[in-house]
Structures are given as C-alpha cells and as structure tokens.
GROMACS .gro file of C-alpha atoms in nm:
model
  133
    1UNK     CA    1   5.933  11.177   9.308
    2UNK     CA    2   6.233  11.242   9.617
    3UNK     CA    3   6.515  11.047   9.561
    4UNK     CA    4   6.412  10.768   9.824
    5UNK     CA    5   6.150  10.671   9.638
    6UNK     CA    6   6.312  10.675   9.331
    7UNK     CA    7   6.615  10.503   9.465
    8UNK     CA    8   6.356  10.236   9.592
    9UNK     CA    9   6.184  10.234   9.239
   10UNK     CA   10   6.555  10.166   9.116
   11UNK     CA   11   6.627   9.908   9.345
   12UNK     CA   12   6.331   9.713   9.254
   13UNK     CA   13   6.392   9.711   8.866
   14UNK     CA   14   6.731   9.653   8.897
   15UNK     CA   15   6.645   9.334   9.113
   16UNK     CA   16   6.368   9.210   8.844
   17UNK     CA   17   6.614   9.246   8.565
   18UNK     CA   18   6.881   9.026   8.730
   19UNK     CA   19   6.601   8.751   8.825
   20UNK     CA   20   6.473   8.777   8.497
   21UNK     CA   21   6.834   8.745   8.337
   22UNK     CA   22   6.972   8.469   8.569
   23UNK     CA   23   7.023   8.120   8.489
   24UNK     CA   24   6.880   7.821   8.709
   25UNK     CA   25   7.210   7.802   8.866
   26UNK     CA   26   7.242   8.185   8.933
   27UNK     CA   27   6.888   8.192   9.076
   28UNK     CA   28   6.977   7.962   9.385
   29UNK     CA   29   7.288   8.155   9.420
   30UNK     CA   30   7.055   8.469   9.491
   31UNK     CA   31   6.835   8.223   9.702
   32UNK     CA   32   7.107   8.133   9.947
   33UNK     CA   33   7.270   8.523   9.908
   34UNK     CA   34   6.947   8.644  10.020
   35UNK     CA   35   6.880   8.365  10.344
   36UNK     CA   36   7.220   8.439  10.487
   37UNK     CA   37   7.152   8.845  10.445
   38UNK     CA   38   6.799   8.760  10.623
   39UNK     CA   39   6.970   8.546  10.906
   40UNK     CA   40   7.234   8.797  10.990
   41UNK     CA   41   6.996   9.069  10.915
   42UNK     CA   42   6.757   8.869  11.234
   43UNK     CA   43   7.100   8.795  11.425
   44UNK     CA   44   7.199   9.202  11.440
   45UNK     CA   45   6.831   9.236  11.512
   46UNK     CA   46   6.783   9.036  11.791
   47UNK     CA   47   7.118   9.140  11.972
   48UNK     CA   48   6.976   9.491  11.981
   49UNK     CA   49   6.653   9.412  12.117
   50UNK     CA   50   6.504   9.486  11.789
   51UNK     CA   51   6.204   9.188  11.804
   52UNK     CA   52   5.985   9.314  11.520
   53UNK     CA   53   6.284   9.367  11.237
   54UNK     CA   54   6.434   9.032  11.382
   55UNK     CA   55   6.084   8.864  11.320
   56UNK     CA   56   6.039   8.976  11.021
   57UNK     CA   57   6.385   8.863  10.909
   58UNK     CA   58   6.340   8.515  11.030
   59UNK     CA   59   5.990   8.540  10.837
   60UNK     CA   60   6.180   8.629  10.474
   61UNK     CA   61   6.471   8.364  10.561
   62UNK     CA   62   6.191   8.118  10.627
   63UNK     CA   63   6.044   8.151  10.314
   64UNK     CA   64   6.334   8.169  10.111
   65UNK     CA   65   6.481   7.828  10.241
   66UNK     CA   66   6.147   7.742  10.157
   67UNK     CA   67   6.198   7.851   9.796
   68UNK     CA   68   6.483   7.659   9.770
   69UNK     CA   69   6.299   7.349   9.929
   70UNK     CA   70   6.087   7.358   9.683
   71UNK     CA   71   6.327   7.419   9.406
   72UNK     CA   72   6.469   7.023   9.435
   73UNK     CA   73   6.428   6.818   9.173
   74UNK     CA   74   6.343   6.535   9.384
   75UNK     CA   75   6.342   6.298   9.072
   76UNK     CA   76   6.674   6.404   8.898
   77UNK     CA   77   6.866   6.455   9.233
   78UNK     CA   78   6.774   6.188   9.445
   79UNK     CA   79   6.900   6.114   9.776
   80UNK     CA   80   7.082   6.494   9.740
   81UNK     CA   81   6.766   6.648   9.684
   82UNK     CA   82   6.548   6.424   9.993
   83UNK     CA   83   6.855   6.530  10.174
   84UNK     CA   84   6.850   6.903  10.095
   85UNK     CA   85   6.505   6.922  10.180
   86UNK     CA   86   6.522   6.734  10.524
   87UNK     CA   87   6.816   7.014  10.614
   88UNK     CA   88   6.558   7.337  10.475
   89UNK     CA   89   6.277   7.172  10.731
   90UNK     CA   90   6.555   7.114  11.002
   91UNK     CA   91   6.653   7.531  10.937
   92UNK     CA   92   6.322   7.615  10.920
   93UNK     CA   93   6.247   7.464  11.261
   94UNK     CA   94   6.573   7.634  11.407
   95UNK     CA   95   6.500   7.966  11.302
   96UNK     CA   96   6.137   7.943  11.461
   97UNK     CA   97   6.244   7.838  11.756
   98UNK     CA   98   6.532   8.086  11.770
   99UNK     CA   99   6.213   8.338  11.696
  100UNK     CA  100   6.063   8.219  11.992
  101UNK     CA  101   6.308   8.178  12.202
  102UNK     CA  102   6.535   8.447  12.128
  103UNK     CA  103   6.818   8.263  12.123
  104UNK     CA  104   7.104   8.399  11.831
  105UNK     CA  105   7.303   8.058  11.848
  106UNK     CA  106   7.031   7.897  11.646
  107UNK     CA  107   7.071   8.179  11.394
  108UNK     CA  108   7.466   8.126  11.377
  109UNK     CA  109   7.378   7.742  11.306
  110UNK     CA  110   7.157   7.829  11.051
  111UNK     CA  111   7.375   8.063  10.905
  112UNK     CA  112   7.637   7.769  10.905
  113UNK     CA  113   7.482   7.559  10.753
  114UNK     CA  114   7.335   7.792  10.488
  115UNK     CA  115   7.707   7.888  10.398
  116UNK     CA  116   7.805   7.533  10.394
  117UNK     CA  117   7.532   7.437  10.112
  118UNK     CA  118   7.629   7.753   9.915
  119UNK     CA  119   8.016   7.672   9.917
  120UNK     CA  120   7.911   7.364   9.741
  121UNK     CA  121   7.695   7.533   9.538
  122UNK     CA  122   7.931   7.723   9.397
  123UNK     CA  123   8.180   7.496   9.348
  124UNK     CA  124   7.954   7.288   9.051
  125UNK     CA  125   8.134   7.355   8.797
  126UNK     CA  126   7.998   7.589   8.508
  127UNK     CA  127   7.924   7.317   8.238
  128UNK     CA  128   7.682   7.176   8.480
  129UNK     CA  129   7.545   7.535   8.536
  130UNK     CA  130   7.362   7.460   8.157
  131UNK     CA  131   7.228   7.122   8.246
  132UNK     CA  132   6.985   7.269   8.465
  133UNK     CA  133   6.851   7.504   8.204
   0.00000   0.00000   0.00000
C-alpha cells in the first residue's frame, strides 16, 4: 500500500468514526461544513476554467443541501422547518443555474446564505443540542 492510498484509507475511517460519533446537532454542523467547502470548492473551480471539478462540486453541494432538506422535522419545527426547506430548493436552483450559466455570483449567494443558516446553527445553545437526540 503507497502512502496515498493509505492516507486515503485514513481519511475515510477517520471521517466514518466522527459521523458515527456525532450527535444530531454535530451532524448538520458537518452538513453545512461540507456545502460551503463544495461551493467554494465550485467557485475556485469555475474561476479557473476548471468546468468538470466545478460540476462536480455543485453536484456534492446539491446533494448535501439536499441532506439537510430532508433532515427537517417538518412536524416539530414548523414554519422554521417549511422555511428551511423553501431556502435548500431556492439554493439548489441557484447553484444549477450558476452550473449552467457559469456565473460565480450565484455561488457567493449561495455561499451566503449557507453561512447565514450555520451562524444560527451554531448559536442553539448546547442544552438544546440533546433535545434532538
């Protein structure tokens, strides 16, 4: 085994083990941690040229956000939740048409408003964290 491949081997393990050990709450952390990588991950893409990594980005932040969309609790969090999931299809639809369009801007107001739900994420405070357990 080189090291590539067992630094890839690594890498995956490592990133089971913290799924498997994280709470509800940490779990949607890693949800929107891994949609904003994806999104700047497309943006630096797409301002190089680079079409097929910047697809592919857009693909993975697509179906995280849709991960998350289908995370809500549409019973226990109400309005929050229908609204939540009306913003994931309004990102989804930006960062398609950014795809096909090529245009970065949507990918910065994506990106905005990805960082906008996960600043409020992380401001529940950690007694809540439990309740969704």
């Amino acid at each position: 085994m080189n090291a590539r491949t067992a630094l890839g081997a690594y890498k995956v393990t490592k990133n089971q083990s913290a799924i498997d050990d994280a709470s509800p709450h940490q779990l949607i952390t890693m949800l929107l941690d891994g949609a904003l990588e994806r999104v700047a991950t497309a943006s630096g893409a797409m301002s190089r040229g680079e079409i097929a990594v910047s697809g592919e980005s857009i693909g993975k932040a697509i179906g995280i956000i849709d991960s998350l969309r289908v995370s809500l609790d549409r019973e226990q969090g109400g309005q929050i939740a229908d609204n939540l999931s009306a913003l994931y299809d309004y990102m989804t639809r930006r960062l398609l048409e950014a795809n096909a369009t090529r245009d970065a801007d949507m990918l910065v107001e994506v990106a905005g408003l990805l960082r906008e739900i996960k600043v409020a994420w992380d401001q529940v405070p950690a007694d809540l964290h439990r309740a969704s357990e």
